[in-house]
Amino acid sequence: MDDRLSSAPAPALAGLEADLAFCHPAIQSVVAVGGGRIAVRADDQAEVEAVRAGIRQVAALSIASYRFVPDSEPLWTRAAAGKSDLSHLAAFRDRFMVELGPGQFALTGAAASLRASIDARFQRLALACGAEPWHLPSIESTGDLLPRVGYLASHGQHVTWGVHLAPRFESLRKFAADARERATTVPAGDHEARPTGFILEPVVCHNVYRALAGARLTDTRLVTALGSCYRFEGFRFAPLLRQWEFSMREAVLVGEPEALRALRQRILDATLTACDELDLGGRLEIATDPFFVSEAGSARAFQAMQSTKLELRLDLGDGAATAAASFNLHGTHFTEPMDIRGRHGELLETACVGWGIERWMAAVVARSGPDPSAWRMP
Amino acid sequence: MSLDSRSEIRHLISQLSATSAAFDDSEDLFSRGVLRSMNLMELVDQLEERFRIRVGHRDFVAGRLRSVDSIAALVGCRP
């Protein structure tokens, strides 16, 4: 392991740090990864050998999964005219954010306006490309798309499931009494809790493909929607940068491969123009999705081989950056299980572009400071 | 590259494939749907074990795992 860790390229080390968030619940943070060592901070009560064994197992799988992921040059870079400062985010958080739970934040006043302004910018971008505005639920049934595409196997570590109480008087009365007398907040065995049959939506595009299941499309379809998305991130929650609930606007494309590539490129070019307007520095890179480590080997390699995922990382200052947009080609990954075809019965393909609204906020604030009068509003 | 080796490559791909569809030696196995993304590392493992080669990063990026022809050339190039 030491040899593999010592020789692991940068993408593998960054990926390993992310994978360690889903290694053992006693791990509270990653102190350092690199130079042949992994150092973590863990709960004092942790079983040390169990944590160490978990780290060895996750590290081996994680590094192996990056075997074919290149540490390649960015496809595009931009240096901002002004300097970004990571410390601006802490000042912004103190002034405009209220933490309401792990990865859960209220935005107040000017921060809420900045969020709305950034979303409006990307909605205008999508509409200018011909997108049809949709509203989608922020929940996704587990009955069709998810099992058909293997999403829960490859991304289960991020998923938030729901329960509800059965509509039975006696069970409900028991829960009401426990809630009143014992401050019970979580249903227990005799409360008759049932799975909801849905998850809190980690992406926006899935519900578009579910809505188009069985469709026969005569032209390229482009849809845009703003979603509240949910991803559990273990110990990695950070205001604006990695939240349990976050906002993502997506442009979702369905059609012939050549048309999708051209439209994705048009949206990508318009997004890079937004970086110019906001004077944000960053880079565009080939990337891979955050697959669960035991399932990641082939998936990461395939994404890298096909260059199906491009990621725009925006500078935050002090060497830090955040993945604020992604541009993804899916081939027939969704259209085949959801039977979405063209006029002649041919399988269509899909693509999606996602803009992480809070991360764009972070880039704007890091660039301009926590004072709203200095923000370049889109 | 012997005919036996090429046949072995085709047999290996057929075993990994979830479909019984026929495929030409020049066809892109992944675009064609003969192989899926989940087959990729298994394909690498099988090729490395059977033909005693090491698939490198450059082979991967150059698309040398995409078709029977390109795999045969990859295997045939190795001593």
Short mmCIF file of N, CA and C in Angstrom, two decimals, chain B residues 10-46:
data_model
loop_
_atom_site.label_atom_id
_atom_site.label_comp_id
_atom_site.label_asym_id
_atom_site.label_seq_id
_atom_site.Cartn_x
_atom_site.Cartn_y
_atom_site.Cartn_z
N ARG B 10 -11.87 -12.83 -28.95
CA ARG B 10 -13.30 -12.81 -29.27
C ARG B 10 -14.09 -13.62 -28.25
N HIS B 11 -13.54 -14.75 -27.85
CA HIS B 11 -14.21 -15.61 -26.87
C HIS B 11 -14.33 -14.89 -25.53
N LEU B 12 -13.25 -14.21 -25.14
CA LEU B 12 -13.24 -13.48 -23.88
C LEU B 12 -14.31 -12.39 -23.88
N ILE B 13 -14.41 -11.67 -24.99
CA ILE B 13 -15.40 -10.60 -25.11
C ILE B 13 -16.80 -11.18 -25.07
N SER B 14 -17.01 -12.27 -25.76
CA SER B 14 -18.33 -12.91 -25.77
C SER B 14 -18.74 -13.33 -24.37
N GLN B 15 -17.78 -13.80 -23.58
CA GLN B 15 -18.10 -14.23 -22.22
C GLN B 15 -18.48 -13.05 -21.34
N LEU B 16 -17.83 -11.91 -21.55
CA LEU B 16 -18.13 -10.73 -20.74
C LEU B 16 -19.43 -10.06 -21.16
N SER B 17 -19.80 -10.25 -22.45
CA SER B 17 -20.94 -9.51 -22.98
C SER B 17 -22.25 -10.05 -22.43
N ALA B 18 -23.18 -9.12 -22.17
CA ALA B 18 -24.51 -9.51 -21.70
C ALA B 18 -25.44 -9.83 -22.87
N THR B 19 -24.97 -9.56 -24.08
CA THR B 19 -25.79 -9.83 -25.26
C THR B 19 -25.18 -10.97 -26.06
N SER B 20 -25.98 -11.56 -26.92
CA SER B 20 -25.47 -12.61 -27.80
C SER B 20 -25.27 -12.08 -29.21
N ALA B 21 -25.28 -10.74 -29.32
CA ALA B 21 -25.16 -10.12 -30.63
C ALA B 21 -23.80 -10.38 -31.24
N ALA B 22 -23.78 -10.60 -32.54
CA ALA B 22 -22.52 -10.78 -33.25
C ALA B 22 -21.82 -9.43 -33.38
N PHE B 23 -20.51 -9.45 -33.53
CA PHE B 23 -19.77 -8.21 -33.68
C PHE B 23 -18.59 -8.44 -34.62
N ASP B 24 -18.29 -7.40 -35.39
CA ASP B 24 -17.14 -7.43 -36.28
C ASP B 24 -15.88 -7.05 -35.52
N ASP B 25 -14.75 -7.48 -36.04
CA ASP B 25 -13.49 -7.20 -35.37
C ASP B 25 -13.16 -5.71 -35.34
N SER B 26 -13.72 -4.94 -36.25
CA SER B 26 -13.39 -3.51 -36.31
C SER B 26 -14.37 -2.64 -35.53
N GLU B 27 -15.45 -3.22 -35.06
CA GLU B 27 -16.48 -2.43 -34.40
C GLU B 27 -16.07 -1.98 -33.00
N ASP B 28 -16.52 -0.75 -32.63
CA ASP B 28 -16.32 -0.25 -31.26
C ASP B 28 -17.26 -1.03 -30.35
N LEU B 29 -16.69 -1.86 -29.50
CA LEU B 29 -17.48 -2.77 -28.67
C LEU B 29 -18.35 -2.03 -27.67
N PHE B 30 -17.92 -0.86 -27.23
CA PHE B 30 -18.69 -0.12 -26.22
C PHE B 30 -19.79 0.70 -26.87
N SER B 31 -19.50 1.34 -27.99
CA SER B 31 -20.54 2.07 -28.71
C SER B 31 -21.61 1.13 -29.21
N ARG B 32 -21.20 -0.05 -29.59
CA ARG B 32 -22.10 -1.04 -30.16
C ARG B 32 -22.98 -1.69 -29.08
N GLY B 33 -22.55 -1.53 -27.79
CA GLY B 33 -23.30 -2.15 -26.70
C GLY B 33 -22.92 -3.58 -26.43
N VAL B 34 -21.87 -4.08 -27.09
CA VAL B 34 -21.42 -5.45 -26.84
C VAL B 34 -20.85 -5.54 -25.42
N LEU B 35 -20.08 -4.53 -25.06
CA LEU B 35 -19.54 -4.43 -23.69
C LEU B 35 -20.07 -3.17 -23.04
N ARG B 36 -20.23 -3.24 -21.73
CA ARG B 36 -20.69 -2.08 -20.95
C ARG B 36 -19.53 -1.54 -20.12
N SER B 37 -19.77 -0.38 -19.53
CA SER B 37 -18.72 0.24 -18.71
C SER B 37 -18.28 -0.69 -17.60
N MET B 38 -19.21 -1.45 -17.02
CA MET B 38 -18.88 -2.31 -15.89
C MET B 38 -17.97 -3.46 -16.29
N ASN B 39 -17.86 -3.74 -17.61
CA ASN B 39 -17.00 -4.82 -18.08
C ASN B 39 -15.55 -4.41 -18.23
N LEU B 40 -15.28 -3.10 -18.15
CA LEU B 40 -13.99 -2.59 -18.59
C LEU B 40 -12.82 -3.15 -17.79
N MET B 41 -12.89 -3.07 -16.46
CA MET B 41 -11.76 -3.53 -15.65
C MET B 41 -11.63 -5.06 -15.70
N GLU B 42 -12.75 -5.76 -15.83
CA GLU B 42 -12.68 -7.22 -15.99
C GLU B 42 -11.98 -7.56 -17.29
N LEU B 43 -12.27 -6.81 -18.34
CA LEU B 43 -11.59 -7.02 -19.62
C LEU B 43 -10.09 -6.81 -19.46
N VAL B 44 -9.71 -5.74 -18.77
CA VAL B 44 -8.29 -5.46 -18.54
C VAL B 44 -7.64 -6.61 -17.77
N ASP B 45 -8.32 -7.01 -16.67
CA ASP B 45 -7.77 -8.10 -15.85
C ASP B 45 -7.57 -9.37 -16.65
N GLN B 46 -8.57 -9.73 -17.46
CA GLN B 46 -8.50 -10.97 -18.24
C GLN B 46 -7.38 -10.90 -19.29
#
